[in-house]
Structures are given as structure tokens and as C-alpha cells.
Amino acid sequence: MRRTIDWADDAVVIIDQTALPGDFRLLRLRTVDQLVDAIQRLAVRGAPALGAAGALGVALAARQNVDVEAEAGRIANARPTAVNLAWGVERALGKLGQGPEAVLAEALALLDEDEQLNETASRHAAEVVLAECPRRPLRLLSHCNAGRLATVGWGSALGVVWHLHARGLVEEVLVDETRPLLQGARLTAWELAQENVPHRVQPDSAAAAAMARGLVDCVLVGADRIAANGDVANKIGTYGLAIAARHHGVPFVVVAPSSTVDKTLADGTGIAIEERDARELTEYAGVPLTPPGSRVFNPAFDVTPYELVTAVVTEHGRFVP
Ligand SMILES: CSC[C@H]1O[C@H](OP(=O)(O)O)[C@H](O)[C@@H]1O
């Protein structure tokens, strides 16, 4: 599969994730405005992919007659929770003094590293899952999308599935649909189908019942920001999954590159949680889902305390707070 995000002909090229699973189409982003819009619409999404978007966005700005520092700030602030976005911006911005080509070279190096780091992190995590889960083959549960589409190309939590599936060790993946934007139903199911991995899509509300019925050997999730004490910000619903997993004695494994760890935060209480547009809940494809005027609570992420996490695994292995 091609990279989720790349650079070609002086443009940031992304797979338009809002069009999947029905249409596979590319978007060529030639301005910072187009990039910020794509980030905010989740046409490009997922912490590592956002890190790459941040770096390539600075490369885009550096080649145009704009205030690069100001444009970099707009990109970094496009979505607040995933630490990787600002991290990617800062990394590319650090080369600005050496000129636009140096900024682009740094951004492209970040893309190559992302694929390698997520492949390594997920390989380590696969061994952790095998050690924590005696039953074979494995029945896994995923939430949101932490696959190829959430990174430059390999995937973090779903990267574990690629490693285990290649060894014939996956019986099934239960895919949380992940309301309201359905990253699981639309994106994770699409990726698993591409790789012929057995899977079933389920309502997010079925996850605890699946565990109660013994259908889950391990929960696998990605992360958007990990605090120094191991608290994990991830897609809304992750915290409830962790509580259910602890209640049912199911291992709960978080997979992320170390660029997702924010050591400036002592714990998860300091993580900014993105609140998203009410229309994501009040309508779908233009069809009203609630009475007119209904108010909503639509946080895009929640924070899972490290005490509920079996392991956080990066390219360095188990993360130890
Ligand atoms: C591998 S990071 C994936 C992470 O990002 C997702 O959020 P969003 O779809 O809003 O970008 C979700 O939290 C995933 O776990």
C-alpha cells in the first residue's frame, strides 16, 4: 500500500481518509490553508501521520513567500491533542535557517523514520502480546484506527496485527466502529480487509460484552499523547475499554512511537482534549440524528490512567514511566 502521506511536485500528497472506504483518492495540498483544512477535517489523521503532516506543512510554507513561523504556528494548532503534530512542525522548523531544501529534507527523513519506528514498536508489542496472552491463535480488539492510515505507512496498534497475522497467530480482530467519525468501521476494517485479516465490526458499546463472553484475548490501541507517568490520551472510548479490560482480566496494550511521549507533562491531567463540532453527533451524511437544537458533549479523546494499562510499547520496547 502506498504511503498515507508523502511529498510530490511541491505538494503534500495524502490519501483522503474522509472518502474511505468507498473511494480511494489522493489529495494534493499546495498551501498551508489546504493542509490545515485537511487536518481539521481528518482527511489526514492519526498522531504519527499528523507529525508527518506538520513537518511537510512547514516545508510547504518554507517554499512560499509567507511568514513561515506564523504559518507553522497555524499548523501546530490545527488539532491540540496529538503531540506529534507540534513535534513534527518544530522538527522541520529547526532547519529553517538552512533554507527550504533543508526543511524538506528533514521532513522526508521524518517520514522514513516513522515507518521504521512504528514497524519496530509494533514488532516489540507483538512479543508483549504473545507473552501476556497464552491462548492461540489470538482474538484481538481494536479501537479507532491506529493502522497504516494513522501513520506514514506501517501502523502502530494495527502494526501488531500485521506481525502476528504473518505468523498465523490471529484468529479474529473485533473492530470497534468508533463513533462518531467511525475510524474503526471505515478505516480499520478497510485495512484489515486489504490484508485478508479475519475481523468483525462491532458497536463500541459491544466491547465490554465481547470481553464478558470471552471473545477478547487482548485490547490493542494507539495513542495521541502519553504523559511522563504513562497516562494515555487516545480516541474517546479508550478509557471505558481499559476499565472493562481490567474488570475482565484482559490485557490492554498501547502501541506508539516514542515521539508520542510528552515528557513535559507529569501526568494526563495536563493533556488538552479536542472538542469537536456538534454536527458530528447531530447528523450523519446530512441526515438529522437528534432533534433540532440538541446540545452535545463531543470530546475527541479521553485519558486512560497508566494504572489501567498493561503495557505501553514504543520502538524502545516497554515504556517505563
Ligand atoms: C496511531 S495514532 C492513532 C490515533 O489517532 C486517532 O485519533 P484521530 O482519528 O482523531 O486522529 C485515534 O486516537 C488513534 O488511536
Coordinates of C-alpha atoms and ligand atoms in Angstrom, one line a residue:
M1 CA 0.0 0.0 0.0
R2 CA 1.3 3.5 -0.8
R3 CA 2.2 5.9 1.9
T4 CA -0.6 7.6 3.8
I5 CA 1.2 10.9 3.3
D6 CA 4.1 11.9 1.1
W7 CA 5.6 14.7 -1.0
A8 CA 5.4 15.2 -4.8
D9 CA 5.7 18.1 -7.2
D10 CA 5.9 20.7 -4.4
A11 CA 2.7 19.4 -2.7
V12 CA 1.8 17.3 0.3
V13 CA 0.0 14.3 -1.1
I14 CA -2.4 12.4 1.2
I15 CA -4.9 9.6 1.0
D16 CA -8.2 11.3 1.6
Q17 CA -9.4 9.4 4.6
T18 CA -12.8 11.1 4.6
A19 CA -13.6 9.2 1.3
L20 CA -12.7 5.7 2.6
P21 CA -13.9 3.0 2.4
G22 CA -16.0 3.9 -0.6
D23 CA -13.4 5.9 -2.6
F24 CA -9.6 5.7 -2.6
R25 CA -8.5 9.1 -3.7
L26 CA -5.5 11.3 -3.3
L27 CA -5.5 15.0 -2.3
R28 CA -2.6 17.3 -3.4
L29 CA -2.2 20.1 -0.8
R30 CA -0.3 23.1 -2.2
T31 CA -1.0 25.7 0.5
V32 CA -0.9 25.8 4.3
D33 CA -4.6 26.6 4.3
Q34 CA -5.4 23.4 2.4
L35 CA -3.2 21.4 4.8
V36 CA -4.8 22.9 7.9
D37 CA -8.2 22.2 6.5
A38 CA -7.3 18.6 5.7
I39 CA -6.0 18.1 9.3
Q40 CA -9.1 19.6 10.8
R41 CA -11.5 17.5 8.5
L42 CA -9.5 14.4 9.4
A43 CA -8.6 13.9 5.7
V44 CA -5.2 13.2 7.3
R45 CA -5.3 11.9 10.9
G46 CA -3.6 9.8 13.5
A47 CA -0.8 11.0 15.7
P48 CA 2.2 9.9 13.6
A49 CA 0.6 10.9 10.3
L50 CA -0.1 14.3 11.9
G51 CA 3.6 14.5 12.8
A52 CA 4.5 14.0 9.2
A53 CA 1.8 16.5 8.1
G54 CA 3.2 19.0 10.4
A55 CA 6.8 18.7 9.1
L56 CA 5.7 18.6 5.4
G57 CA 3.4 21.6 6.1
V58 CA 6.5 23.7 7.2
A59 CA 8.3 22.5 4.1
L60 CA 5.4 23.8 2.1
A61 CA 5.4 27.2 3.8
A62 CA 9.2 27.5 3.5
R63 CA 8.9 27.3 -0.3
Q64 CA 6.4 30.2 -0.4
N65 CA 6.6 33.9 0.2
V66 CA 4.9 33.7 3.7
D67 CA 5.8 34.2 7.3
V68 CA 6.9 30.6 7.9
E69 CA 7.0 30.9 11.7
A70 CA 3.4 32.2 11.7
E71 CA 2.2 29.5 9.3
A72 CA 4.0 26.8 11.4
G73 CA 2.0 28.0 14.4
R74 CA -1.3 27.7 12.5
I75 CA -0.3 24.1 11.5
A76 CA 0.7 23.1 15.0
N77 CA -2.5 24.5 16.5
A78 CA -4.8 22.8 13.9
R79 CA -5.6 20.0 16.4
P80 CA -4.4 20.2 20.1
T81 CA -4.3 16.6 21.4
A82 CA -1.8 14.6 19.3
V83 CA 1.6 15.8 20.5
N84 CA 3.2 14.6 17.2
L85 CA 1.7 17.4 15.2
A86 CA 3.6 20.2 17.0
W87 CA 6.6 17.9 17.3
G88 CA 6.7 17.4 13.5
V89 CA 6.3 21.2 13.0
E90 CA 9.2 22.0 15.4
R91 CA 11.5 19.4 13.9
A92 CA 11.1 20.9 10.4
L93 CA 11.2 24.4 11.7
G94 CA 14.6 23.7 13.3
K95 CA 16.1 23.5 9.8
L96 CA 14.6 26.8 8.5
G97 CA 17.9 28.7 8.9
Q98 CA 19.4 26.3 6.4
G99 CA 16.8 27.0 3.7
P100 CA 13.8 25.4 2.2
E101 CA 15.6 22.4 0.8
A102 CA 17.0 21.5 4.3
V103 CA 13.5 21.8 5.8
L104 CA 12.1 19.5 3.1
A105 CA 15.0 17.0 3.6
E106 CA 14.2 16.9 7.4
A107 CA 10.5 16.3 6.7
L108 CA 11.3 13.5 4.3
A109 CA 13.7 11.9 6.8
L110 CA 10.9 12.0 9.4
L111 CA 8.6 10.1 7.0
D112 CA 11.3 7.4 6.6
E113 CA 11.9 7.2 10.3
D114 CA 8.2 7.0 11.1
E115 CA 7.8 3.8 9.0
Q116 CA 10.8 2.2 10.7
L117 CA 9.9 3.3 14.2
N118 CA 6.3 2.1 14.0
E119 CA 7.4 -1.2 12.5
T120 CA 9.8 -1.7 15.4
A121 CA 7.4 -0.6 18.1
S122 CA 4.7 -2.9 16.8
R123 CA 7.2 -5.8 16.5
H124 CA 8.1 -5.3 20.2
A125 CA 4.4 -5.0 21.1
A126 CA 3.6 -8.3 19.3
E127 CA 6.1 -10.1 21.6
V128 CA 4.4 -8.4 24.6
V129 CA 1.0 -9.5 23.4
L130 CA 2.3 -13.1 23.0
A131 CA 3.8 -13.0 26.4
E132 CA 0.6 -11.6 28.1
C133 CA -1.9 -13.9 26.2
P134 CA -1.4 -17.7 26.4
R135 CA -4.3 -18.6 24.1
R136 CA -3.5 -19.3 20.4
P137 CA -4.5 -18.0 17.9
L138 CA -5.3 -14.6 19.3
R139 CA -8.6 -12.8 19.4
L140 CA -7.8 -9.0 19.4
L141 CA -9.9 -5.9 19.9
S142 CA -9.1 -2.6 18.2
H143 CA -10.4 0.9 18.8
C144 CA -10.4 3.7 16.3
N145 CA -7.7 3.4 13.6
A146 CA -4.0 3.0 14.5
G147 CA -3.0 1.4 11.3
R148 CA -1.2 2.4 8.1
L149 CA -3.6 5.3 7.7
A150 CA -2.7 6.7 11.1
T151 CA 1.0 6.7 10.4
V152 CA 3.2 7.2 7.4
G153 CA 2.8 3.6 6.3
W154 CA 3.2 0.7 8.8
G155 CA 0.8 1.3 11.7
S156 CA 1.2 1.2 15.4
A157 CA -1.5 -0.9 17.2
L158 CA -2.6 -2.4 13.9
G159 CA 1.0 -2.9 13.0
V160 CA 1.0 -5.6 15.7
V161 CA -1.7 -7.4 13.8
W162 CA 0.4 -7.4 10.6
H163 CA 3.3 -9.0 12.5
L164 CA 1.0 -11.6 14.2
H165 CA -1.1 -12.3 11.1
A166 CA 2.1 -13.0 9.1
R167 CA 2.8 -15.8 11.7
G168 CA -0.7 -17.2 11.6
L169 CA -1.4 -16.1 15.1
V170 CA -4.6 -14.0 14.6
E171 CA -8.0 -15.7 14.9
E172 CA -10.0 -12.5 14.6
V173 CA -10.0 -8.8 15.2
L174 CA -13.1 -7.2 16.8
V175 CA -13.2 -3.7 15.3
D176 CA -14.9 -1.0 17.4
E177 CA -16.7 1.2 14.9
T178 CA -15.6 4.2 16.9
R179 CA -18.3 6.8 16.8
P180 CA -18.9 9.4 15.9
L181 CA -16.4 9.5 12.9
L182 CA -16.3 5.7 12.5
Q183 CA -12.5 5.4 12.0
G184 CA -12.8 1.8 13.0
A185 CA -15.7 0.8 10.7
R186 CA -14.4 2.9 7.8
L187 CA -10.6 2.7 8.1
T188 CA -9.5 -0.2 10.3
A189 CA -12.0 -2.6 8.6
W190 CA -10.8 -1.4 5.2
E191 CA -7.1 -2.0 6.2
L192 CA -7.8 -5.5 7.6
A193 CA -9.8 -6.4 4.5
Q194 CA -6.9 -5.3 2.3
E195 CA -4.7 -7.8 4.3
N196 CA -7.2 -10.6 4.5
V197 CA -7.2 -10.5 8.3
P198 CA -10.4 -12.1 9.8
H199 CA -12.4 -9.4 11.5
R200 CA -15.9 -8.3 12.6
V201 CA -17.0 -4.7 13.1
Q202 CA -18.9 -4.1 16.4
P203 CA -20.6 -1.2 18.1
D204 CA -18.3 0.5 20.6
S205 CA -21.0 -0.4 23.2
A206 CA -20.5 -4.2 22.5
A207 CA -16.8 -4.2 23.6
A208 CA -17.5 -4.9 27.3
A209 CA -20.0 -7.7 26.4
A210 CA -17.4 -9.2 24.0
M211 CA -15.0 -9.4 26.9
A212 CA -17.6 -10.8 29.2
R213 CA -18.3 -13.5 26.6
G214 CA -14.6 -14.4 26.4
L215 CA -14.2 -13.2 22.8
V216 CA -11.2 -10.9 23.5
D217 CA -7.6 -12.0 24.4
C218 CA -6.1 -8.5 24.2
V219 CA -7.1 -4.9 23.6
L220 CA -4.7 -3.1 21.2
V221 CA -4.9 0.7 20.9
G222 CA -2.7 3.6 19.6
A223 CA -2.1 6.9 21.4
D224 CA -2.1 10.6 20.7
R225 CA -0.2 11.8 23.7
I226 CA 1.5 9.8 26.5
A227 CA 2.4 11.7 29.7
A228 CA 5.6 11.1 31.6
N229 CA 3.8 8.8 34.1
G230 CA 2.3 6.7 31.3
D231 CA -1.2 8.2 31.3
V232 CA -2.5 7.8 27.7
A233 CA -4.6 10.2 25.6
N234 CA -6.4 8.3 22.8
K235 CA -9.7 8.3 20.9
I236 CA -12.8 8.8 23.0
G237 CA -13.9 5.4 24.4
T238 CA -10.4 4.1 25.1
Y239 CA -10.8 4.8 28.9
G240 CA -14.0 2.8 29.0
L241 CA -12.3 0.0 27.2
A242 CA -9.5 0.0 29.7
I243 CA -11.9 -0.2 32.6
A244 CA -13.8 -3.1 31.0
A245 CA -10.5 -4.8 30.2
R246 CA -9.3 -4.5 33.8
H247 CA -12.6 -5.9 35.1
H248 CA -12.4 -8.9 32.8
G249 CA -8.6 -9.5 33.2
V250 CA -8.0 -8.7 29.6
P251 CA -4.5 -7.3 28.7
F252 CA -4.7 -3.7 27.5
V253 CA -1.7 -2.8 25.3
V254 CA -0.9 0.7 23.9
V255 CA 1.5 1.0 20.9
A256 CA 3.1 4.2 19.8
P257 CA 6.4 5.7 18.6
S258 CA 8.4 7.5 21.3
S259 CA 7.5 10.8 19.6
T260 CA 4.1 10.4 21.1
V261 CA 5.5 10.6 24.6
D262 CA 5.3 14.1 26.1
K263 CA 7.7 14.2 29.0
T264 CA 6.9 17.9 29.6
L265 CA 3.6 16.6 31.1
A266 CA 3.9 14.9 34.5
D267 CA 0.6 13.1 34.1
G268 CA -2.5 13.0 31.9
T269 CA -4.4 15.8 33.6
G270 CA -2.5 18.4 31.5
I271 CA -3.4 16.9 28.2
A272 CA -5.6 19.2 26.1
I273 CA -8.7 17.3 24.9
E274 CA -10.1 18.4 21.5
E275 CA -13.8 19.2 21.5
R276 CA -15.3 18.7 18.0
D277 CA -18.2 20.1 16.1
A278 CA -21.7 19.1 17.4
R279 CA -22.8 18.2 13.9
E280 CA -20.6 15.1 14.2
L281 CA -23.2 13.8 16.6
T282 CA -26.4 15.6 15.5
E283 CA -26.3 14.4 11.9
Y284 CA -24.7 11.9 9.5
A285 CA -24.3 12.5 5.8
G286 CA -26.7 15.4 6.2
V287 CA -29.4 13.3 7.9
P288 CA -30.5 14.6 11.3
L289 CA -29.8 12.1 14.2
T290 CA -31.1 14.3 17.0
P291 CA -34.0 16.8 17.5
P292 CA -33.2 20.3 16.3
G293 CA -31.2 22.3 18.9
S294 CA -29.9 19.2 20.9
R295 CA -26.8 20.1 22.7
V296 CA -23.9 17.6 22.6
F297 CA -20.7 16.6 24.5
N298 CA -18.2 15.6 21.8
P299 CA -14.7 15.2 23.2
A300 CA -12.5 13.6 20.5
F301 CA -10.2 11.9 23.1
D302 CA -10.0 10.7 26.7
V303 CA -7.2 9.9 29.1
T304 CA -6.6 6.4 30.4
P305 CA -4.6 6.3 33.7
Y306 CA -1.5 4.2 33.4
E307 CA -2.7 2.0 36.3
L308 CA -5.2 0.5 33.8
V309 CA -2.6 -0.1 31.1
T310 CA -0.9 -3.5 30.8
A311 CA 2.0 -2.1 28.7
V312 CA 2.9 1.0 26.7
V313 CA 5.3 -0.2 23.9
T314 CA 7.4 2.1 21.7
E315 CA 10.3 1.3 19.4
H316 CA 12.5 1.1 22.5
G317 CA 10.3 -1.7 24.0
R318 CA 8.1 -1.4 27.1
F319 CA 7.8 2.2 28.2
V320 CA 8.7 2.5 31.9
P321 CA 7.5 5.8 33.5
Ligands
LIG1 C1 -1.5 5.8 15.7 S1 -2.3 7.2 16.4 C2 -3.9 6.9 16.1 C3 -4.8 7.6 17.0 O1 -5.3 8.8 16.4 C4 -6.7 8.7 16.4 O2 -7.3 10.0 16.5 P1 -7.9 10.7 15.2 O3 -8.5 9.7 14.3 O4 -8.9 11.7 15.8 O5 -6.7 11.4 14.6 C5 -7.0 7.8 17.5 O6 -6.9 8.4 18.7 C6 -6.0 6.8 17.3 O7 -5.8 5.9 18.3

